[in-house]
Short mmCIF file of C-alpha atoms and ligand atoms in Angstrom, two decimals:
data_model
loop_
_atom_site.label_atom_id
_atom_site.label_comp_id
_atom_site.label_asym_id
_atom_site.label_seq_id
_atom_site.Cartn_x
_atom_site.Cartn_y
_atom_site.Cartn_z
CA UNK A 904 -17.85 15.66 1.13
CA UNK A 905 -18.03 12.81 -1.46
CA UNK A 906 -19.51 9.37 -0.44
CA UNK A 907 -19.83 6.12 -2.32
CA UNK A 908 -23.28 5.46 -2.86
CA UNK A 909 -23.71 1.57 -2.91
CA UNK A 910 -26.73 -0.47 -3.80
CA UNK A 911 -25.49 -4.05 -2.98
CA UNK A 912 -26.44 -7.05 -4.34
CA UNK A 913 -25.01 -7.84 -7.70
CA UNK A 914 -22.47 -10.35 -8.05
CA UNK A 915 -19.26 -8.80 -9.56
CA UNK A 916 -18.35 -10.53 -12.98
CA UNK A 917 -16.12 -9.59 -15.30
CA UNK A 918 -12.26 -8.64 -15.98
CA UNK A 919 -10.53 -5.63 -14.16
CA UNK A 920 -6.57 -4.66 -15.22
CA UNK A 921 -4.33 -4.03 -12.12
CA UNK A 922 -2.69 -0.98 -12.14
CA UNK A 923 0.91 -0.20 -11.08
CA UNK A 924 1.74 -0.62 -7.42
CA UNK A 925 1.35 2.07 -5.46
CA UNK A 926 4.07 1.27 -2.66
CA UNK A 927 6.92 0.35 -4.81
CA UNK A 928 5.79 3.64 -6.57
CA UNK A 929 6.50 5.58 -3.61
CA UNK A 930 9.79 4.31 -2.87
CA UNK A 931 10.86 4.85 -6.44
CA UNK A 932 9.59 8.28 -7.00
CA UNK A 933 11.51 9.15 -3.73
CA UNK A 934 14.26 7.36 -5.32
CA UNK A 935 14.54 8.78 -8.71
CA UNK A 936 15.50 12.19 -7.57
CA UNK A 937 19.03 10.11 -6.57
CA UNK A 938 20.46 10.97 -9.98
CA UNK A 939 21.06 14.04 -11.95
CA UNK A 940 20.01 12.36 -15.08
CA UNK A 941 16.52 11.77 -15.99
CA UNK A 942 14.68 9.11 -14.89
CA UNK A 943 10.99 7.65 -16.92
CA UNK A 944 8.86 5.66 -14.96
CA UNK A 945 5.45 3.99 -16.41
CA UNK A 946 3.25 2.17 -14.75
CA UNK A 947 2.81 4.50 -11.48
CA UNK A 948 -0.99 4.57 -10.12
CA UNK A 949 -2.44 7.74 -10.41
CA UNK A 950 -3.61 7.77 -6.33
CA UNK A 951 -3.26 10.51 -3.92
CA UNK A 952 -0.25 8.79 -2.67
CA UNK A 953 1.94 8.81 -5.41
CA UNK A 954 0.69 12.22 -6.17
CA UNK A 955 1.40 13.70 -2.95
CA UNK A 956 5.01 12.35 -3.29
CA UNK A 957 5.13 13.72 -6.54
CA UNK A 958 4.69 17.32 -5.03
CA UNK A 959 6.72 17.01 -2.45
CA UNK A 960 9.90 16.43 -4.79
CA UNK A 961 8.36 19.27 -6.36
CA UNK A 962 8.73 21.40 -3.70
CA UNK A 963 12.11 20.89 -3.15
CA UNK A 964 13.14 21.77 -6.52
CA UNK A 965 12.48 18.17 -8.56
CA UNK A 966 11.02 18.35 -11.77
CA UNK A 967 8.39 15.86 -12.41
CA UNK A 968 6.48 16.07 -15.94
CA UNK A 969 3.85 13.82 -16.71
CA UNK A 970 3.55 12.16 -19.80
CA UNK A 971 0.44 9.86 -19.57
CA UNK A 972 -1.56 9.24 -16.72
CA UNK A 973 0.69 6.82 -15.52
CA UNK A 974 4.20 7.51 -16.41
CA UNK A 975 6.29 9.98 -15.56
CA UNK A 976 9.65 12.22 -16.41
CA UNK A 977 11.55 12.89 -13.11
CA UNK A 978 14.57 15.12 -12.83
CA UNK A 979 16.71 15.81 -9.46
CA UNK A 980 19.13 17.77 -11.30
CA UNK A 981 17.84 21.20 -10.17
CA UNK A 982 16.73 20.19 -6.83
CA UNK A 983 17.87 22.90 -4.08
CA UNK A 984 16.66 21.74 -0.68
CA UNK A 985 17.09 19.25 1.66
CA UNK A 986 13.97 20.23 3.15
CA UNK A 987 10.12 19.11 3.52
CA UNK A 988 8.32 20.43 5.80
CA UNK A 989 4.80 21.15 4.28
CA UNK A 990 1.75 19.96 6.22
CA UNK A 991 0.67 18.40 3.19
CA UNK A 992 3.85 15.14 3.10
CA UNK A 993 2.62 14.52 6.47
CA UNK A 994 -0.50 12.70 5.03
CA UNK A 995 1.77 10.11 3.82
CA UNK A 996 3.63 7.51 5.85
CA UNK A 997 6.11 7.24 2.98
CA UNK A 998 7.49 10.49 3.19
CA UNK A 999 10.15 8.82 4.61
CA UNK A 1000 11.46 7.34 1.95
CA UNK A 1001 12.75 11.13 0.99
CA UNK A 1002 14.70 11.21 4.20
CA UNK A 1003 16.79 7.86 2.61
CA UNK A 1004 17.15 9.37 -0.73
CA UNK A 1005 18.28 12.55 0.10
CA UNK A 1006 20.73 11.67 2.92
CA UNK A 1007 21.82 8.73 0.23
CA UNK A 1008 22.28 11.42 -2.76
CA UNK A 1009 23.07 14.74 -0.36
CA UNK A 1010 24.39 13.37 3.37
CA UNK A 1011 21.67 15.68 4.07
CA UNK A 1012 18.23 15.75 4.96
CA UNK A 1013 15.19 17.35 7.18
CA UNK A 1014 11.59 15.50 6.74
CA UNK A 1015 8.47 16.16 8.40
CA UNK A 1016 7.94 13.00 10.86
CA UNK A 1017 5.47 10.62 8.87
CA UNK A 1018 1.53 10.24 8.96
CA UNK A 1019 -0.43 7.79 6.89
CA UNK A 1020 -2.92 5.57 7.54
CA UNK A 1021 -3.84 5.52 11.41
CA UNK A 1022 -3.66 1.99 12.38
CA UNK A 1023 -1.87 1.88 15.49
CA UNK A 1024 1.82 3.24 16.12
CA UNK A 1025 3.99 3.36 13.28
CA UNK A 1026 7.76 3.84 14.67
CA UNK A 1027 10.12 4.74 12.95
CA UNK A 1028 13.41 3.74 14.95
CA UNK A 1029 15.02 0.80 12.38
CA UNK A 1030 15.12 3.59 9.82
CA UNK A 1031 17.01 5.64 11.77
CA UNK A 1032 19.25 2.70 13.52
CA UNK A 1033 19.87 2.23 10.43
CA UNK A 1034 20.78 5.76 8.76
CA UNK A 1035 23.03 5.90 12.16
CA UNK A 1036 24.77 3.03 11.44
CA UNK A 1037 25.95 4.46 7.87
CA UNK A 1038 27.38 7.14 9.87
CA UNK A 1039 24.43 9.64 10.13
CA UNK A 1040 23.60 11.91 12.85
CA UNK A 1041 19.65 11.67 13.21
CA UNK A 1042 17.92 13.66 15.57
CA UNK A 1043 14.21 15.00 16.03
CA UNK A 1044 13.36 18.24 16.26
CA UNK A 1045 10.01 20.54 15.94
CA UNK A 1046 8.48 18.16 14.36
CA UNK A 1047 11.09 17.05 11.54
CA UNK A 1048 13.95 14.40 11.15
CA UNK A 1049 17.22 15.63 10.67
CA UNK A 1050 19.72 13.76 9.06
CA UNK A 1051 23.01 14.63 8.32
CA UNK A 1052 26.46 12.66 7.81
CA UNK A 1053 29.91 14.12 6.75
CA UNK A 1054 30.21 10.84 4.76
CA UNK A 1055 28.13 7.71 4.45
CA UNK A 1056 29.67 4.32 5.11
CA UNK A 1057 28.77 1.05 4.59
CA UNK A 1058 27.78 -1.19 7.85
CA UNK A 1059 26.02 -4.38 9.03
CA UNK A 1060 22.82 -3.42 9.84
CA UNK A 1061 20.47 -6.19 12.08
CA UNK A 1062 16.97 -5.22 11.91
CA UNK A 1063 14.94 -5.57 15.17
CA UNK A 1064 11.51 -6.33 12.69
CA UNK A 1065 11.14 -7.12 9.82
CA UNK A 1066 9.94 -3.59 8.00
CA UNK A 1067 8.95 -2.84 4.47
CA UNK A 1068 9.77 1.05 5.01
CA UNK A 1069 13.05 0.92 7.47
CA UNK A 1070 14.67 -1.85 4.25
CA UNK A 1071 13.71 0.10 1.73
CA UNK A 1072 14.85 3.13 3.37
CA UNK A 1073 18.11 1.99 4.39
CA UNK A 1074 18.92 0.46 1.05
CA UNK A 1075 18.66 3.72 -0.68
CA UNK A 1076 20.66 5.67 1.87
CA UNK A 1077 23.43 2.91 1.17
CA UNK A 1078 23.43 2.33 -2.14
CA UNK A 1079 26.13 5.36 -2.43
CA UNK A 1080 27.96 4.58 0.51
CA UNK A 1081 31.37 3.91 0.96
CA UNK A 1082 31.87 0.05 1.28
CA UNK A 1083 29.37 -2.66 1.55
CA UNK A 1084 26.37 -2.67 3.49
CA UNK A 1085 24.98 -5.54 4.99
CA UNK A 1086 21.29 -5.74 6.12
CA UNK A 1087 19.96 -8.65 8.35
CA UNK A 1088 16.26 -9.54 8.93
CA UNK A 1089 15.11 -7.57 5.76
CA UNK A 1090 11.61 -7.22 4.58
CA UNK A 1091 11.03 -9.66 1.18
CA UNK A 1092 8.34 -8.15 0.02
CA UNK A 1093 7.45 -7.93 -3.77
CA UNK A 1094 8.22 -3.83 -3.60
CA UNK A 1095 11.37 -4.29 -1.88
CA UNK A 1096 12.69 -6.40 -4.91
CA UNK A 1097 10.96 -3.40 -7.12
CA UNK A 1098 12.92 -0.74 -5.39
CA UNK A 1099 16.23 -2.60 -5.17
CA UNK A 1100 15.68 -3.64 -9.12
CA UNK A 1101 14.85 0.35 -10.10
CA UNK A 1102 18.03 1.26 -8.00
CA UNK A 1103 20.13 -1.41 -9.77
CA UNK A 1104 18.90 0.11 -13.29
CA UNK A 1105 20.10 3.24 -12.53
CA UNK A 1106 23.96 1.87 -11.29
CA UNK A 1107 23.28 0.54 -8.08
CA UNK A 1108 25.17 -2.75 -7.11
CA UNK A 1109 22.05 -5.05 -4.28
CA UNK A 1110 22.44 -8.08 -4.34
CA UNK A 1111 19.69 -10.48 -2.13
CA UNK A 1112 16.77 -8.19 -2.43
CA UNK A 1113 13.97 -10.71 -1.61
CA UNK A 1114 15.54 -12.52 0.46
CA UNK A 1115 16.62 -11.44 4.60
CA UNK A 1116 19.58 -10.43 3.68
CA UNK A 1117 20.19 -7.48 1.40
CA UNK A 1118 23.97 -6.84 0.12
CA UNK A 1119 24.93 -3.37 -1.01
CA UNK A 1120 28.13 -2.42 -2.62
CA UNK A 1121 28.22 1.22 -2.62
CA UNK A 1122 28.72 3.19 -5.77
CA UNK A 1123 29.77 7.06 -6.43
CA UNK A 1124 27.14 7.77 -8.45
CA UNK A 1125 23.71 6.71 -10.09
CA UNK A 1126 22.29 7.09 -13.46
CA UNK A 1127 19.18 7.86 -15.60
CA UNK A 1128 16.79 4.77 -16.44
CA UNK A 1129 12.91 3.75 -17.76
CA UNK A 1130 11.95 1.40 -15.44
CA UNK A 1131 7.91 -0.33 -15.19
CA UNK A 1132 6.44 -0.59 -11.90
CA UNK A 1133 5.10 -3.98 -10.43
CA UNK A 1134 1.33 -4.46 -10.31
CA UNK A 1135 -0.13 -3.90 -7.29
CA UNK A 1136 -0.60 -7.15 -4.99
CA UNK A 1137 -3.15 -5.25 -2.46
CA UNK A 1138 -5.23 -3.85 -5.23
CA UNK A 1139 -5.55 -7.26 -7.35
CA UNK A 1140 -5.89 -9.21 -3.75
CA UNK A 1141 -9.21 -6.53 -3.03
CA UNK A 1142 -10.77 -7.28 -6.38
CA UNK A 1143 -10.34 -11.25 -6.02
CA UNK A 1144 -12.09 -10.68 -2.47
CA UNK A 1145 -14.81 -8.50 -3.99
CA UNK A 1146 -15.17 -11.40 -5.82
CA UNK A 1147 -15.70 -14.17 -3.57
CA UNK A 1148 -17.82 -11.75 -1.21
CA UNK A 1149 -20.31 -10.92 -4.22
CA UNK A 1150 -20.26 -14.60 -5.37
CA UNK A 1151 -18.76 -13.48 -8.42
CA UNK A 1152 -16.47 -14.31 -10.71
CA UNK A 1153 -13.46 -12.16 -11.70
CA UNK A 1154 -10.45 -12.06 -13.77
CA UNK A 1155 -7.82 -9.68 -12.55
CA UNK A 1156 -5.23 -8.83 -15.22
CA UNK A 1157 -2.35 -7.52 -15.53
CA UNK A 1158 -0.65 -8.84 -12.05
CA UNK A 1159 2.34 -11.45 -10.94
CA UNK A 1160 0.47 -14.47 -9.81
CA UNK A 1161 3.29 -15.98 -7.22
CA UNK A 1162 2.42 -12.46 -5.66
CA UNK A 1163 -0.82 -13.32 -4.60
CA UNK A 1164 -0.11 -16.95 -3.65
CA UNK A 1165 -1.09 -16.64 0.08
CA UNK A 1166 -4.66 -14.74 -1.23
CA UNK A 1167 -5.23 -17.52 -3.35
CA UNK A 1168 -4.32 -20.44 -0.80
CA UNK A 1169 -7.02 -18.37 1.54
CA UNK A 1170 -9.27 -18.31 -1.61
CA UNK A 1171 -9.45 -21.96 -2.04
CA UNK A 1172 -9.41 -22.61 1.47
CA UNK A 1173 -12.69 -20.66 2.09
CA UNK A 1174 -14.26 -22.65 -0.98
CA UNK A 1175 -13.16 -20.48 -4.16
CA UNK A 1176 -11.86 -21.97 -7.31
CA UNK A 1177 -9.09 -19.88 -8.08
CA UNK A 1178 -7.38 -20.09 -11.66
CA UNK A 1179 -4.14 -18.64 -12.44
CA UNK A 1180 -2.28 -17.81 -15.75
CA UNK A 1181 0.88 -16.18 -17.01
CA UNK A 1182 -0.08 -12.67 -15.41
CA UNK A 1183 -3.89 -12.99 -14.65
CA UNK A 1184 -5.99 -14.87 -12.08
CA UNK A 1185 -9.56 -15.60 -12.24
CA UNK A 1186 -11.60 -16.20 -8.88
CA UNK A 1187 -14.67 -18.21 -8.84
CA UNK A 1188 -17.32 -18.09 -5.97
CA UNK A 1189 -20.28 -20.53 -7.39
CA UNK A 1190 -20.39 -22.36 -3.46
CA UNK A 1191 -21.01 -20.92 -0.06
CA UNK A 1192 -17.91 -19.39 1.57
CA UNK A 1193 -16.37 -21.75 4.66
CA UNK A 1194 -14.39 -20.31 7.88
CA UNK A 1195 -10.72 -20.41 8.10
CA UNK A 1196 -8.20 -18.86 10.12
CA UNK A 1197 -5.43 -16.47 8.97
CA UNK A 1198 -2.77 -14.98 10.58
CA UNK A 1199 -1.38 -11.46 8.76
CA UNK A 1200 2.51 -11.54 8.30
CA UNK A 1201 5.62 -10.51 6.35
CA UNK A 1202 5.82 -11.71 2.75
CA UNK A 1203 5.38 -14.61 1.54
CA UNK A 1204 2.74 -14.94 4.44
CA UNK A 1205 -0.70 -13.23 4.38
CA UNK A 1206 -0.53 -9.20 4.07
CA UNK A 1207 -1.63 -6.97 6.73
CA UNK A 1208 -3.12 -4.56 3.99
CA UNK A 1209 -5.15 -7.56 2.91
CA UNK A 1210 -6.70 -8.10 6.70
CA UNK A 1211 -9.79 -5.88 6.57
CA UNK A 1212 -10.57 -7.50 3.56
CA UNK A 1213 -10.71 -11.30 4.53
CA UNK A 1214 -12.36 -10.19 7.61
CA UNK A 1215 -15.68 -9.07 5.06
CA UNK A 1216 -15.50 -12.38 3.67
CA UNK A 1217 -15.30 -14.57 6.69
CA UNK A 1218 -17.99 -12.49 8.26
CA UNK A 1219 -20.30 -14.31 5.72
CA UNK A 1220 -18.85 -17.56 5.98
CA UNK A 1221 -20.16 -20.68 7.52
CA UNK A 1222 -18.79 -21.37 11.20
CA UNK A 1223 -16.41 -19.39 13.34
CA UNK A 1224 -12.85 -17.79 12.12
CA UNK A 1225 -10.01 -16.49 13.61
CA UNK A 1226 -8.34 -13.31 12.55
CA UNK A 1227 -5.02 -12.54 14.33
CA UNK A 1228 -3.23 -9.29 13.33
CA UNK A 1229 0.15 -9.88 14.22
CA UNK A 1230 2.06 -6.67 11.92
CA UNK A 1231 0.04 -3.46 13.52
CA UNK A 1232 -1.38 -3.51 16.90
CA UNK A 1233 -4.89 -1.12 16.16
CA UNK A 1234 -6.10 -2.52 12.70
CA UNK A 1235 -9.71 -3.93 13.72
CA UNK A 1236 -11.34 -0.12 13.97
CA UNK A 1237 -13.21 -0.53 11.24
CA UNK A 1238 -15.44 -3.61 13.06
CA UNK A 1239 -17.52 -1.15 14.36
CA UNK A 1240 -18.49 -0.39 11.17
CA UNK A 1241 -18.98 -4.02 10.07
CA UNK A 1242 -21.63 -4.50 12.95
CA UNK A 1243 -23.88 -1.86 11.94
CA UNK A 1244 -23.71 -3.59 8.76
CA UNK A 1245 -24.82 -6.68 11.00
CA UNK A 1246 -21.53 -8.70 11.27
CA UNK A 1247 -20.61 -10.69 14.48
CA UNK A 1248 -16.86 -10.35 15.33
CA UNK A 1249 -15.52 -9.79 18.61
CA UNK A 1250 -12.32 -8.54 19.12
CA UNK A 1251 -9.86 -9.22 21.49
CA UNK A 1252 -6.65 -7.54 21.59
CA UNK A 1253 -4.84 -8.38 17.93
CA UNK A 1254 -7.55 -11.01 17.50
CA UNK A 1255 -11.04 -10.91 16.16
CA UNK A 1256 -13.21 -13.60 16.53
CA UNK A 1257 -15.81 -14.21 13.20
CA UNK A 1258 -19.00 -16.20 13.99
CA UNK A 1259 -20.83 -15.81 10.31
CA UNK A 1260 -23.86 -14.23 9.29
CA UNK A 1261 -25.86 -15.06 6.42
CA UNK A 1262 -26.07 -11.76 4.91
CA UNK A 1263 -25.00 -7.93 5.58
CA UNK A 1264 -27.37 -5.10 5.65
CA UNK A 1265 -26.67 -1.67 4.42
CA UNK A 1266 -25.78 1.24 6.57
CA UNK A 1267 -24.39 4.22 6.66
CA UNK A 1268 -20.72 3.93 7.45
CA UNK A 1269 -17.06 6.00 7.50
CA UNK A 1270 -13.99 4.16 5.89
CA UNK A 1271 -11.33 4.49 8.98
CA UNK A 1272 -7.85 4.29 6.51
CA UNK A 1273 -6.82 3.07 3.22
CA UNK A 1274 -7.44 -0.91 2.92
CA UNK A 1275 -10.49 -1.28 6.04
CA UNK A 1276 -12.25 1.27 3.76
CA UNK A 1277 -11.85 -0.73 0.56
CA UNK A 1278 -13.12 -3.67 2.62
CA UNK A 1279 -16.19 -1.78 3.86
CA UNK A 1280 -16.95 -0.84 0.26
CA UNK A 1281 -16.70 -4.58 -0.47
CA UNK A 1282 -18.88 -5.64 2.57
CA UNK A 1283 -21.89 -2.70 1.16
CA UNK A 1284 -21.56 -4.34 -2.63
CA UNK A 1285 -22.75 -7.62 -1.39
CA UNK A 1286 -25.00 -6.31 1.71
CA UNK A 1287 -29.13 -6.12 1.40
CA UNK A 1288 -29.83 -2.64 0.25
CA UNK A 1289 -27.86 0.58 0.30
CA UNK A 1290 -24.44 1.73 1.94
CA UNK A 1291 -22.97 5.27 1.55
CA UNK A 1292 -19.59 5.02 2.62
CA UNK A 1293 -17.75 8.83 4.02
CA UNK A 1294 -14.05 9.48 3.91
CA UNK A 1295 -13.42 7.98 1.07
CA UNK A 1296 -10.21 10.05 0.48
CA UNK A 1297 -8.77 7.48 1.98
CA UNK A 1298 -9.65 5.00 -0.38
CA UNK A 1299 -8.64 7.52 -3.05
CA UNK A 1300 -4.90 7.40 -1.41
CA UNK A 1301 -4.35 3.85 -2.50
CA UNK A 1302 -7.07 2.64 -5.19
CA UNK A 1303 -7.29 4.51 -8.70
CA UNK A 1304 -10.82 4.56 -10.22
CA UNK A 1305 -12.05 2.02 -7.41
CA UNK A 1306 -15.74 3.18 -8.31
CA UNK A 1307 -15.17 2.94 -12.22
CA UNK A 1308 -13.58 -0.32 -12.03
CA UNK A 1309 -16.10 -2.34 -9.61
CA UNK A 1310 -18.95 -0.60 -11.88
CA UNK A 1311 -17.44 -2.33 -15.07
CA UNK A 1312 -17.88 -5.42 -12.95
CA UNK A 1313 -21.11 -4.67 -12.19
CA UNK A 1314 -21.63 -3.70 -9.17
CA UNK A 1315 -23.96 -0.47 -8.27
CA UNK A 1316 -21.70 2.09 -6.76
CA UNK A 1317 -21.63 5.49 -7.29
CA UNK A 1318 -19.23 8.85 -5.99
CA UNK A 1319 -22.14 11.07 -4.93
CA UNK A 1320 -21.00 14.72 -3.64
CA UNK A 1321 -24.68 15.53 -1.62
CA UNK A 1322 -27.60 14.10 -1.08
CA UNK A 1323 -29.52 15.41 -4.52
CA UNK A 1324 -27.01 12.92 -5.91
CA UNK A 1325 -27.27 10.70 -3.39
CA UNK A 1326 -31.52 10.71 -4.28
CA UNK A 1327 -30.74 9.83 -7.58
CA UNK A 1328 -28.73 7.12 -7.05
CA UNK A 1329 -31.18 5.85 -5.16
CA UNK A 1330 -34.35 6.45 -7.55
CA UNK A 1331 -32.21 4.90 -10.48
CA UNK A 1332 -31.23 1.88 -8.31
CA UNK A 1333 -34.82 0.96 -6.80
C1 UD1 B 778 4.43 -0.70 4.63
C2 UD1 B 778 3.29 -0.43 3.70
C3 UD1 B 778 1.97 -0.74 4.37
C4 UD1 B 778 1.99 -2.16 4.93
C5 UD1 B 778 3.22 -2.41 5.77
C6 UD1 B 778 3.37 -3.87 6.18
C7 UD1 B 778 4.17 1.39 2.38
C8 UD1 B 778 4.14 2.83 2.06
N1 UD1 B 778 3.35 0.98 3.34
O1 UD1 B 778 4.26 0.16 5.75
O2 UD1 B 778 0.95 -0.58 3.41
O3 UD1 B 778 0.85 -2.33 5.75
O4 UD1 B 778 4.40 -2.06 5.04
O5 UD1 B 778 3.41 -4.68 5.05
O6 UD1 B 778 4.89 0.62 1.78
N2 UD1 B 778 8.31 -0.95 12.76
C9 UD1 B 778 9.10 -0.64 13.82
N3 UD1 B 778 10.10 0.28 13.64
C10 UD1 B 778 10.35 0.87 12.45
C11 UD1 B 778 9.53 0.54 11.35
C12 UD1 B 778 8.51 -0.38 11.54
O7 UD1 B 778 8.91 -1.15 14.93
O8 UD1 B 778 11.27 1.67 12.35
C13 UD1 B 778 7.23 -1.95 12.93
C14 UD1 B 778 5.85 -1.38 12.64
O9 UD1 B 778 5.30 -0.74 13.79
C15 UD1 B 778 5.08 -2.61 12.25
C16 UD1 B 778 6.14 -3.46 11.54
O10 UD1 B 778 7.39 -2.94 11.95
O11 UD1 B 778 4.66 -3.29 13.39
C17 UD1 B 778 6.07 -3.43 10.03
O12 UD1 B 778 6.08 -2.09 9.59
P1 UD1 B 778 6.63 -1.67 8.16
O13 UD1 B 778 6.82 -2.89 7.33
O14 UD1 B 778 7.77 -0.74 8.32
O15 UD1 B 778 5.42 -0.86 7.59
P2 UD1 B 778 5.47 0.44 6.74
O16 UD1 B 778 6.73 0.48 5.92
O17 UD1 B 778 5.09 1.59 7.57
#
């Protein structure tokens, strides 16, 4: 099984370019196959994410044609099923998103129920209040959720929670309903807009999509469009933490500052100089990190995906922190890990409590999911010595070149498949 092989130590420096990001890719992939026409997007991440959606509209008949590594030709003319079952869609939470899309386009559909990152329990009821409420029959069985309607009509839909996946979900299962469709307590978060912004190139009349209330006036049918993905907020928010944990100093590129606003406010908070520009910010660590508290909420507040992450970096700051989870109720698994490295957090509940340490040592760790193993990879780059890191397939479903990227920063990592490799990393490193 690959590893990352890290020899920690060297202060990242340098510029990295964001790439596109990877959850408004998945909601419009799923959402391209909507129209007959043909639909270009650029900007998609190449990450086993978007890849694994890719195939499954494959293997219902789509026809998806690459044209550069990160834009693609997508065609739901010739799809023929409503149906995706395949082990493999179930390693991807949004796999969903093809249950909205084809009830939207079909008034049909039958999707394996969802996996993804394991980080406590992921229901999905709003998405199917909410397919109900257009008029859909939803029921479980072996396995898969079965969706079906006669006809789709437009409602007034209250969420219970706010949720990226049940808004996004909803919106494209509405957007060629009959009527208008009203939805209440709606996620604002910068891939919503993204999705509701792809659907309105290709016909689609929402109205409100960043703000809790989304407005849909149903349409008969949608057409082909280019569209450009947003950059990724979670992957530019890693690097500016990689940067502040090294004591670098790092330019991300390529990104939407007012994005990142509540990474930066935690930034300067904790003692980094953060500089933004049209659609780059730079982070600064020249002083000793300080504590801080931070709660993890819906957008604008501070991201869940960006938890594990902060966590690393107040784990070397000054005094005691407060970390309360407050989206997923089983995100602090990968403290364990953090120990061994010699961290001191204690968690209680949806709370870890941060007393810092002055420095992390190396160890030999596992990355839990997607974002706590980008974090760990983060916490070995500045640790004493060397860190391999296992599972990184997880990583891989959510970070392109993570490796390649934090090696033009400097840093010493390396994707070793066995321990020959791992040797040499470790006779070339010292
Ligand atoms: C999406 C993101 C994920 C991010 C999360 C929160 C994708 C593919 N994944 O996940 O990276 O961590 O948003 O920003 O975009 N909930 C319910 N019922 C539902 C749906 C959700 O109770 O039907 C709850 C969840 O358990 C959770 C909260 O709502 O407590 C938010 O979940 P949601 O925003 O839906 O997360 P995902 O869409 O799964």
């Amino acid at each position: 099984m690959e590893q990352y092989a890290i020899k920690g130590g060297n202060p990242l420096v340098g510029e990295v370019e964001i790439g596109g990001a990877k959850n408004a890719a998945l909601g419009i992939l799923a959402a391209s196959i909507m129209t007959d026409e043909t639909v270009v997007i650029e900007n998609v991440p190449d990450v086993r994410d978007t890849n694994v959606m890719m195939k499954a509209i494959e293997s219902i008949g789509g026809i998806v044609e690459g044209i550069d590594r990160h834009t693609v030709k997508i065609s739901g003319k010739t799809i023929n099923d409503v149906v995706i079952e395949d082990g493999f869609i179930k390693k991807i939470r949004a796999s969903y998103y093809l249950l909205g899309a084809l009830l939207g386009k079909y008034k049909r559909a039958q999707v394996t129920l969802p996996g993804g990152c394991n980080i406590g329990l992921r229901p999905i009821d709003q998405h199917i209040k909410g397919f109900r409420a257009l008029g859909a029959d939803v029921r479980i069985e072996h396995g898969l959720i079965i969706a079906e309607a006669e006809r789709l009509r437009g409602s007034h839909i209250y969420l219970d929670v706010v949720t990226v996946g049940a808004t996004i979900d909803i919106m494209m299962a509405a957007v060629m309903a009959e009527g208008q469709t009203i939805i209440e307590n709606a996620a604002k978060e910068p891939h919503v807009v993204d999705v509701a912004n792809f659907l309105n190139s290709m016909g689609a009349v929402i109205k409100g999509a960043g703000t809790d209330v989304i407005r849909i006036k149903g349409v008969p049918r949608l057409h082909g469009t280019e569209y450009v993905i947003i950059p990724d907020q979670i992957e530019a928010g890693t690097f500016m933490f990689a940067a502040a944990v090294t004591k670098g100093d790092v330019t991300v590129k390529n990104v939407i500052p007012k994005h990142l606003e509540s990474i930066s406010a935690k930034l300067i908070e904790v003692g980094c100089e953060v500089e933004e520009s049209d659609d780059a910010v730079r982070v600064v660590a020249a002083k000793p990190l300080t504590h801080t508290h931070v709660k993890t909420l819906p957008y604008p507040g501070f991201p869940t995906d960006m938890q594990p992450q902060i966590t690393v970096a107040l784990g070397l700051s000054r005094g005691t922190s407060i970390v309360t989870e407050s989206i997923f109720e089983n995100r602090f698994k990968y403290v364990d890990e953090l120990t061994r490295m010699g961290a001191n957090i204690k968690v209680e509940g949806n709370t870890a409590i941060i007393d810092g340490v002055n420095k992390y040592t190396g160890a030999s760790i596992s990355a839990p999911d997607l974002r706590a193993g980008a974090a760990l990879v983060i916490a070995g780059l500045a640790a004493e010595g060397m860190t391999t890191v296992d599972d990184i397939q997880f990583i891989e479903r959510g970070y392109e070149d993570f490796h390649i990227k934090l090696k033009n920063l400097g840093a010493q990592i390396e994707k070793v498949a066995c321990e020959r490799e791992q040797k040499k990393f470790r006779l070339k490193t010292g």
